[in-house]
XYZ file of C-alpha atoms in Angstrom:
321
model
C 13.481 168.673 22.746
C 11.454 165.552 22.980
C 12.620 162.429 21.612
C 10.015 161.843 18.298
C 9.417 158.047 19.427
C 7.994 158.686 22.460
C 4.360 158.024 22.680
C 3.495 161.683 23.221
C -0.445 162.046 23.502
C -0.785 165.387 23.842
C 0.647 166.151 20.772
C -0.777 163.197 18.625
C -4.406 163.742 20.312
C -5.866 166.284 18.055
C -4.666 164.167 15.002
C -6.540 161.448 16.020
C -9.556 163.824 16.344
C -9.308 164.514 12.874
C -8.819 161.056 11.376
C -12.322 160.255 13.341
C -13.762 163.340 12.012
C -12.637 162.244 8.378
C -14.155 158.882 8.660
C -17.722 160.584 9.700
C -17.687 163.367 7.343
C -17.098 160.720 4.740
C -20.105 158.692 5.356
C -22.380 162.012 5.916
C -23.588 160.969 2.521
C -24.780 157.201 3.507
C -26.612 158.251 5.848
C -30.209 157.507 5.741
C -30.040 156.045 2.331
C -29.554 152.275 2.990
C -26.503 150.942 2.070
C -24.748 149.521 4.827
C -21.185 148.840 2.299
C -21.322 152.247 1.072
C -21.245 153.985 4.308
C -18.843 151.491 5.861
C -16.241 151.695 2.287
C -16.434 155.727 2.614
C -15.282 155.954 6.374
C -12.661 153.354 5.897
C -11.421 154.848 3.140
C -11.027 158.354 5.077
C -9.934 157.115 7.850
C -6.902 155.307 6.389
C -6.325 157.740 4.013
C -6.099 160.788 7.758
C -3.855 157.899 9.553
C -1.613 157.664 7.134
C -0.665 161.530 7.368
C -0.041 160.746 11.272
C 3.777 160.850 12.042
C 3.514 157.064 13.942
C 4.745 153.863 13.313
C 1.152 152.537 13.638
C 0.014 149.051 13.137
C -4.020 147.939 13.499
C -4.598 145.621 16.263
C -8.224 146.300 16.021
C -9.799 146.440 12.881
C -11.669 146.089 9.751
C -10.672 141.831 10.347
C -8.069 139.570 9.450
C -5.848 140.203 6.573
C -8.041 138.145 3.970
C -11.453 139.415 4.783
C -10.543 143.008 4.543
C -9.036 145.200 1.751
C -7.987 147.958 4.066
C -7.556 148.640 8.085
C -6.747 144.932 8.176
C -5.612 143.323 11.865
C -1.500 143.846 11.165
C -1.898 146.522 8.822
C 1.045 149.487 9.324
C -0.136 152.893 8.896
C 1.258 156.410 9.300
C 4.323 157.647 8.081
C 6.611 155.527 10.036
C 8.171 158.261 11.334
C 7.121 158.522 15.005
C 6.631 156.595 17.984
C 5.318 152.733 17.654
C 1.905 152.618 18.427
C -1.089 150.252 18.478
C -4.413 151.167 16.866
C -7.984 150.064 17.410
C -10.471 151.380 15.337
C -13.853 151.061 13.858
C -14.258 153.441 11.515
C -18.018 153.568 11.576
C -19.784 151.907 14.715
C -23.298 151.166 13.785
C -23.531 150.739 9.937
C -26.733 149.775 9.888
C -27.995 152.658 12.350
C -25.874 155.289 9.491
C -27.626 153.175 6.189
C -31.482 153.528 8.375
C -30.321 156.741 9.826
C -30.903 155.959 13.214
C -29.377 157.214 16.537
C -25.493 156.524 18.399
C -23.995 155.846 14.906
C -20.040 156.635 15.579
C -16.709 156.440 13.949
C -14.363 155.380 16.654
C -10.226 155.348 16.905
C -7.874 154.489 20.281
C -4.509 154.975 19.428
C -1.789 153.579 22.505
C 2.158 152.306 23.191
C 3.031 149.147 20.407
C 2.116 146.127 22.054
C -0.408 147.490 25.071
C -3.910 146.993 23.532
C -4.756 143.165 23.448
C -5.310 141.796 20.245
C -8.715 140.528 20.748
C -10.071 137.698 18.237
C -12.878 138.173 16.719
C -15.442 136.551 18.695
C -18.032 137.114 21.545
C -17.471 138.874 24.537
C -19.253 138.777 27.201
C -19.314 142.529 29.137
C -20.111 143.842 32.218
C -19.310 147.730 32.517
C -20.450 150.465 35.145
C -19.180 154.210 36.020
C -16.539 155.771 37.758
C -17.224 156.512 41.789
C -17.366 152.609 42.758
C -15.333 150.697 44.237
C -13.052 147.886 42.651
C -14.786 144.583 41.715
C -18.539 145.826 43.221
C -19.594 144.145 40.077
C -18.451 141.438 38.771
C -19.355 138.254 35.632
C -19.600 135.625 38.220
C -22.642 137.228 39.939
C -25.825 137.264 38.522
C -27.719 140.098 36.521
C -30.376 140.371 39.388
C -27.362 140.109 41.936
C -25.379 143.046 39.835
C -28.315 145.352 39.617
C -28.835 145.420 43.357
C -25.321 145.467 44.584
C -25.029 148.791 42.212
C -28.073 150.041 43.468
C -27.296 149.402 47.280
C -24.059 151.352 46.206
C -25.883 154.232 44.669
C -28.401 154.236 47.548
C -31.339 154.136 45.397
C -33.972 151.395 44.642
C -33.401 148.895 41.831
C -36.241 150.313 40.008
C -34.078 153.270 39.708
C -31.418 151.445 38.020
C -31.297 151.803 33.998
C -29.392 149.081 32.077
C -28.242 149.264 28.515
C -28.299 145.598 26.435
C -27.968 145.024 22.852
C -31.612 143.801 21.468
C -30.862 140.472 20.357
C -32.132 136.955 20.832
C -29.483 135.634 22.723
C -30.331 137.973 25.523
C -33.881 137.156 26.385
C -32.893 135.290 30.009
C -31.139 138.366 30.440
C -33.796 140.487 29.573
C -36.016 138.650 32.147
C -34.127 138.124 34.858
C -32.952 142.268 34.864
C -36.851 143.098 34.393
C -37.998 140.767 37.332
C -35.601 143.240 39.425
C -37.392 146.341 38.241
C -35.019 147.728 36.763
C -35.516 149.257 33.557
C -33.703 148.216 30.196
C -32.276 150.599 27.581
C -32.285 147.922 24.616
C -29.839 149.139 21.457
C -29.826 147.563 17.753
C -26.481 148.347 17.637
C -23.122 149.894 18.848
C -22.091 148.317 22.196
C -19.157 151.038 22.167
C -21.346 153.843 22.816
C -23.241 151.305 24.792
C -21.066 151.250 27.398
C -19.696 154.448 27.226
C -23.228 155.756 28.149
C -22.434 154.072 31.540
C -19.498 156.841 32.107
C -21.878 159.548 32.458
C -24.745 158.356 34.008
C -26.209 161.656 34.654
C -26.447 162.624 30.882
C -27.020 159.193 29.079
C -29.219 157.851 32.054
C -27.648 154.978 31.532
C -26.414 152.955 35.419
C -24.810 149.755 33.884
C -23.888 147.386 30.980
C -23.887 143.931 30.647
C -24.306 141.235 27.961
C -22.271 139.785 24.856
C -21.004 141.841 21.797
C -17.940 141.347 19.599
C -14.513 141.051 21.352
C -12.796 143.858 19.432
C -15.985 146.431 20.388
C -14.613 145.690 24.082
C -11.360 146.814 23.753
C -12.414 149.969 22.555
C -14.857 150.281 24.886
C -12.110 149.561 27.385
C -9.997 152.471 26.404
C -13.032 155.011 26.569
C -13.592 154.019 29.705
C -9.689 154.231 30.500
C -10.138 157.511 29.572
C -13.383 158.952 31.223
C -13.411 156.752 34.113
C -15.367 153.458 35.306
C -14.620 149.659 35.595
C -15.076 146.934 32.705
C -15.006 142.622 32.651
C -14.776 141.035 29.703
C -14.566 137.226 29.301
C -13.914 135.850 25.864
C -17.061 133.435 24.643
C -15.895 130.151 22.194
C -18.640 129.004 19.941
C -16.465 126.135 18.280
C -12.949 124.822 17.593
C -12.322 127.599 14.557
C -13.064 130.490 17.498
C -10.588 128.962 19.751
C -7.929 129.060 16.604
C -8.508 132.242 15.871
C -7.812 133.194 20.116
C -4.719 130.863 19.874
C -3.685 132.661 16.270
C -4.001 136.348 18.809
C -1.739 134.961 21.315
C -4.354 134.041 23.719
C -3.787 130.844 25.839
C -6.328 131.131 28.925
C -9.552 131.065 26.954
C -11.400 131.092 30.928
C -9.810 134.454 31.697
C -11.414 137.745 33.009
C -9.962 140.762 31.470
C -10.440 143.845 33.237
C -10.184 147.181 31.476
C -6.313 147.648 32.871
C -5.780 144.319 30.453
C -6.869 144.649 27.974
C -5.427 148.766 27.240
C -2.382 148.315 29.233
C -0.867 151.845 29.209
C -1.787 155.238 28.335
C -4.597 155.645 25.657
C -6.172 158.171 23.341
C -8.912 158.004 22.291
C -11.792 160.170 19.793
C -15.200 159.267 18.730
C -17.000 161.249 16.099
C -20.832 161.323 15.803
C -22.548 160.007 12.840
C -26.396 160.380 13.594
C -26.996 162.067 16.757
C -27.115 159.836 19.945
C -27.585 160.607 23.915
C -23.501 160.870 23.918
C -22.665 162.911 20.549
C -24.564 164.986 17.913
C -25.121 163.513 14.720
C -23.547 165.595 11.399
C -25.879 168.657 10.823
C -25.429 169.753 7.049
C -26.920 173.281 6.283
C -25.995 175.280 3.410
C -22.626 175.469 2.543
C -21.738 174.177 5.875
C -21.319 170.816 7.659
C -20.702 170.728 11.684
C -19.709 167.300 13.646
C -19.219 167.004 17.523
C -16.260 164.894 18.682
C -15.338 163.777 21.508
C -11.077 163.068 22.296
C -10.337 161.994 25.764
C -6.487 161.179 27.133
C -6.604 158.844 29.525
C -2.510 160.015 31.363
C -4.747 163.380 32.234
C -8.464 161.900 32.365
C -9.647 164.938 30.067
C -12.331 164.852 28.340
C -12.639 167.438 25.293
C -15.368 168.338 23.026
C -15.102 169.756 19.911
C -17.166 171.332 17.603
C -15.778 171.018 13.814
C -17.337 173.095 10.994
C -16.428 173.146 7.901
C -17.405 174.665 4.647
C -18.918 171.998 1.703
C -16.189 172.190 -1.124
């Protein structure tokens, strides 16, 4: 008989299908109608509410932010029963708020779920990311090179021209150098609004997303989830934390963090076994959105372990009570 503390994936997997399925189905409603609060409150609300049926000694590492800016799913928060292994959780229980409220595409509720004490608690500042496939090998990328220098060492890898290369940035001011430099390559540029999680998960499966490579900076806590998809469905990912003032560095120092100059690879910042679901919201190149038809409701999830690199997907129907 197994010992109930041990982390035991398999068993705990589908449960953490079904808290990410609870957070979407809750913000089905939002969706299209504008209110970015709304949908966020509803999928926090069901997604604390399915954790807290898990049999785990869970605490968030990753989460809603810091004790006083957040009701719920706060950084430190324990949830579950407290009977069961001691685990970390990262979570956002609806990546892409704004893309749910204006019902537009790759909105996703997102949960990891790993060992206590092997996910890094990651502040909540920049990041700047650099993520590409599995099939490569280790460091061909990397943050000190260049875009231009990164999109033709991956193409000279793929054996294809750089105009064949796709590359997925989040559409923001701060990335217009970027922007210019990866253009003047001839490569072409996937921008997104929002979601840098499915951003770089798009860069796992290449062949379906069309999506070669990711690079640019998002929020610190999106990269450790990223990080543990990719733990899960293969591929490499560099983060490097980004300091705008003194109150950023606190807030590193207040995580534990000492080396604010450090690279983290995706082996440090999930530093075990992970597993981890994502639910589609509004349907994206990875998931389908929620379809609603009479009497019914259908999601598509998607629950990856990363001890057995499986990859599931599951269709969930249920009837509207």
């Amino acid at each position: 008989m197994s010992d109930k503390t041990q982390f035991q994936d398999r068993m705990l997997s589908l449960g953490l299908a079904r808290v990410s399925e609870a957070a979407a189905l809750a913000s089905a409603g939002q969706i299209g109608r504008g209110d970015e609060e709304a949908a966020d409150q509803a999928a926090v609300n069901a997604m604390r509410d399915q954790l807290n049926l898990l049999d785990i000694a869970g605490v968030v590492v990753i989460g809603e932010g810091e004790r006083d800016e957040a009701p719920m799913l706060f950084i430190g928060e324990k949830v579950g029963t407290g009977n069961g292994p001691a685990v970390d959780i990262a979570l956002d229980p609806l990546e892409g708020t704004s893309l749910t409220a204006k019902d537009m595409p790759n909105a996703l509720t997102v949960i990891a779920m790993a060992p206590r004490g092997t996910l890094l608690h990651a502040p909540d500042v920049y990041m700047e990311k650099l993520a590409i496939g599995p099939g490569h090998k280790p460091g061909l990328v990397t943050l000190t090179m260049s875009p231009s220098e990164r999109v033709s060492t991956l193409a000279a890898a793929k054996g294809c021209s750089t105009n064949d290369i796709t590359v997925c940035i989040l559409d923001r001011p701060r990335h217009e150098e970027l922007i210019r430099e990866v253009r003047s390559t001839g490569a072409a540029i996937r921008l997104i609004t929002d979601g840098d999680v499915a951003g770089v998960m798009h860069c796992a499966e290449p062949e379906l997303t069309g999506i070669d490579i990711y690079m640019g900076s998002g929020g610190a806590p999106e990269g450790v989830l990223a990080a543990a998809a990719l733990k899960c469905m293969g591929g490499q990912f560099f983060g490097k934390l980004l300091f705008r003032n003194d109150d950023e560095r606190a807030r590193a120092r207040k995580a534990g963090i000492t080396n604010f100059d450090r690279v983290y690879t995706r082996d440090d910042l999930v530093r075990s076994d992970v597993i981890f679901a994502a639910t589609g919201v509004t349907t994206g190149s990875l998931l389908a959105g929620i379809k609603r038809e009479p009497g019914w409701v259908t999601l598509e999830t998607i629950l990856m372990r990363s001890k057995t690199g499986t990859v599931r997907r599951i269709s969930y129907r249920s009837p509207v009570k």
